[in-house]
Amino acid sequence: MEQNKATATKEVWISHLCDAPREVVFKAWTNPEQLKQWYAPDGCTIDILHMDVRPGGTFQTCIHNPVYGDCWCKGEYLEVAEPEKLMFSIYITDPKGNRLEDSGKDEKWPGTIITTVTFKAIGNQCSFTLHQTVAEELARQTGAYQSWLQMFGNLDKIIA
């Protein structure tokens, strides 16, 4: 029984290997012009209203989904260690940046998620691992997990 409980609460961990140096991959996560080219699931686009990549800096984005509508998000960079690590919080807002407690997501979806991305150089390639403080099972049910995989494929295309 304990094993099932542990499995049910396992958080999101995704590793990805990019055919580009670590500095290039890190920049694709921290440069707004590059980020908007890949940081949305297939069929969607993203607007980056502001993005201040430094500890304590904030960002606000809107992913435009032709099926489900707009998803406004805001967050804060908690740690920026170029080119090794990014850690940021993210939560759903209205278009004015006000936090939404009822965002239409699954009721088990956390109000705030912490995302940590660690980058490792492997020769001229970069391996990164993304960790999010949301249950993997829930992320898979809502499509968030699959969206990350799509976005990483988009990232590969812009850094090639």
XYZ file of C-alpha atoms in Angstrom:
160
model
C 0.000 0.000 0.000
C 2.823 2.436 0.817
C 4.334 1.892 -2.617
C 1.065 2.925 -4.284
C 0.915 6.045 -2.115
C 4.488 6.938 -3.092
C 3.710 6.374 -6.756
C 0.576 8.531 -6.577
C 2.518 11.472 -5.133
C 5.595 11.188 -7.375
C 6.339 14.630 -8.774
C 7.239 15.547 -12.337
C 10.834 14.786 -13.314
C 11.774 14.975 -17.005
C 15.293 14.725 -18.431
C 16.159 15.834 -21.946
C 19.345 15.811 -24.031
C 19.953 18.715 -26.429
C 22.453 18.704 -29.259
C 23.812 22.116 -28.258
C 26.209 23.468 -25.630
C 24.857 24.160 -22.141
C 25.229 27.941 -22.524
C 23.072 27.902 -25.679
C 20.344 25.846 -23.993
C 20.375 28.009 -20.858
C 20.022 31.139 -23.011
C 16.999 29.599 -24.769
C 15.332 29.404 -21.326
C 16.277 32.953 -20.290
C 16.089 35.054 -23.464
C 12.471 36.169 -24.111
C 12.902 36.227 -27.898
C 14.102 32.629 -27.895
C 11.693 31.451 -25.211
C 8.635 32.591 -27.142
C 9.744 30.411 -30.077
C 9.428 27.160 -28.125
C 7.723 27.609 -24.738
C 4.180 26.625 -25.756
C 2.642 23.258 -26.623
C 2.084 22.316 -30.259
C -0.607 24.455 -31.885
C -0.279 27.176 -29.240
C 1.620 30.461 -29.047
C 2.956 32.457 -26.120
C 3.174 36.151 -25.337
C 5.778 37.217 -22.808
C 4.518 40.405 -21.184
C 7.627 40.822 -19.068
C 10.550 38.677 -18.007
C 13.228 39.751 -15.526
C 15.586 36.785 -15.156
C 17.323 37.359 -11.819
C 16.633 36.159 -8.288
C 13.489 38.031 -7.207
C 12.700 39.006 -10.804
C 9.242 38.259 -12.133
C 7.614 37.200 -15.373
C 4.121 37.211 -16.842
C 3.077 35.144 -19.847
C -0.021 34.130 -21.744
C -0.256 30.884 -23.677
C -2.875 31.118 -26.409
C -4.558 27.771 -27.015
C -7.008 27.681 -29.952
C -9.084 24.965 -28.240
C -9.031 25.915 -24.543
C -8.421 29.671 -24.725
C -5.803 31.774 -22.984
C -3.792 30.697 -19.943
C -2.260 33.653 -18.098
C 0.617 32.904 -15.725
C 2.880 34.852 -13.455
C 5.893 33.826 -11.438
C 9.121 34.739 -9.732
C 12.676 33.595 -10.350
C 13.851 32.083 -7.072
C 17.324 31.044 -8.224
C 19.336 31.879 -11.332
C 22.775 30.277 -11.547
C 23.910 30.701 -15.155
C 24.362 28.254 -16.863
C 23.682 25.553 -14.251
C 20.252 26.134 -12.733
C 16.937 27.973 -12.922
C 14.260 27.819 -10.247
C 10.986 29.704 -10.492
C 7.477 29.755 -9.100
C 4.472 29.884 -11.404
C 0.751 30.348 -10.840
C -2.359 31.059 -12.919
C -3.660 34.628 -13.109
C -6.208 36.769 -14.855
C -4.980 39.062 -17.681
C -4.140 41.782 -15.108
C -1.841 39.441 -13.182
C -4.177 38.773 -10.250
C -3.872 35.240 -8.880
C -6.826 32.979 -9.684
C -7.742 30.470 -7.008
C -10.266 28.793 -9.329
C -8.488 28.652 -12.663
C -10.568 25.863 -14.140
C -7.754 23.349 -13.600
C -8.236 20.090 -11.732
C -9.036 20.820 -8.075
C -5.891 18.886 -7.061
C -3.682 21.199 -9.158
C -1.399 23.214 -6.829
C -2.009 26.959 -6.534
C 1.717 27.567 -7.033
C 4.200 25.242 -8.686
C 7.957 25.435 -8.228
C 9.907 24.502 -11.351
C 13.615 23.693 -11.134
C 15.737 23.098 -14.225
C 19.332 21.901 -13.860
C 21.682 21.962 -16.851
C 24.724 19.693 -17.305
C 27.347 19.913 -20.036
C 28.122 16.647 -21.794
C 30.796 17.541 -24.325
C 29.083 19.818 -26.871
C 25.657 18.679 -25.698
C 23.499 19.651 -22.752
C 21.411 17.419 -20.563
C 18.821 19.149 -18.447
C 16.393 17.877 -15.862
C 13.113 19.591 -15.097
C 11.428 19.051 -11.732
C 7.980 20.424 -10.912
C 6.149 20.290 -7.593
C 3.033 18.688 -9.046
C 2.123 15.006 -9.054
C 3.258 13.354 -12.278
C -0.003 11.414 -12.514
C -1.998 14.663 -12.357
C 0.327 16.349 -14.868
C -0.216 13.445 -17.260
C -4.011 13.543 -16.762
C -4.172 17.276 -17.516
C -1.767 17.122 -20.469
C 0.867 19.281 -18.763
C 3.450 16.484 -18.845
C 2.916 15.836 -22.555
C 3.103 19.587 -23.209
C 6.605 19.675 -21.720
C 7.696 16.900 -24.081
C 6.280 18.819 -27.057
C 7.988 22.022 -25.937
C 11.340 20.268 -25.562
C 10.959 19.071 -29.159
C 10.337 22.698 -30.166
C 13.415 23.757 -28.184
C 15.532 21.248 -30.108
C 14.429 22.864 -33.383
C 15.410 26.420 -32.415
C 18.841 25.524 -31.065
C 19.788 23.182 -33.927
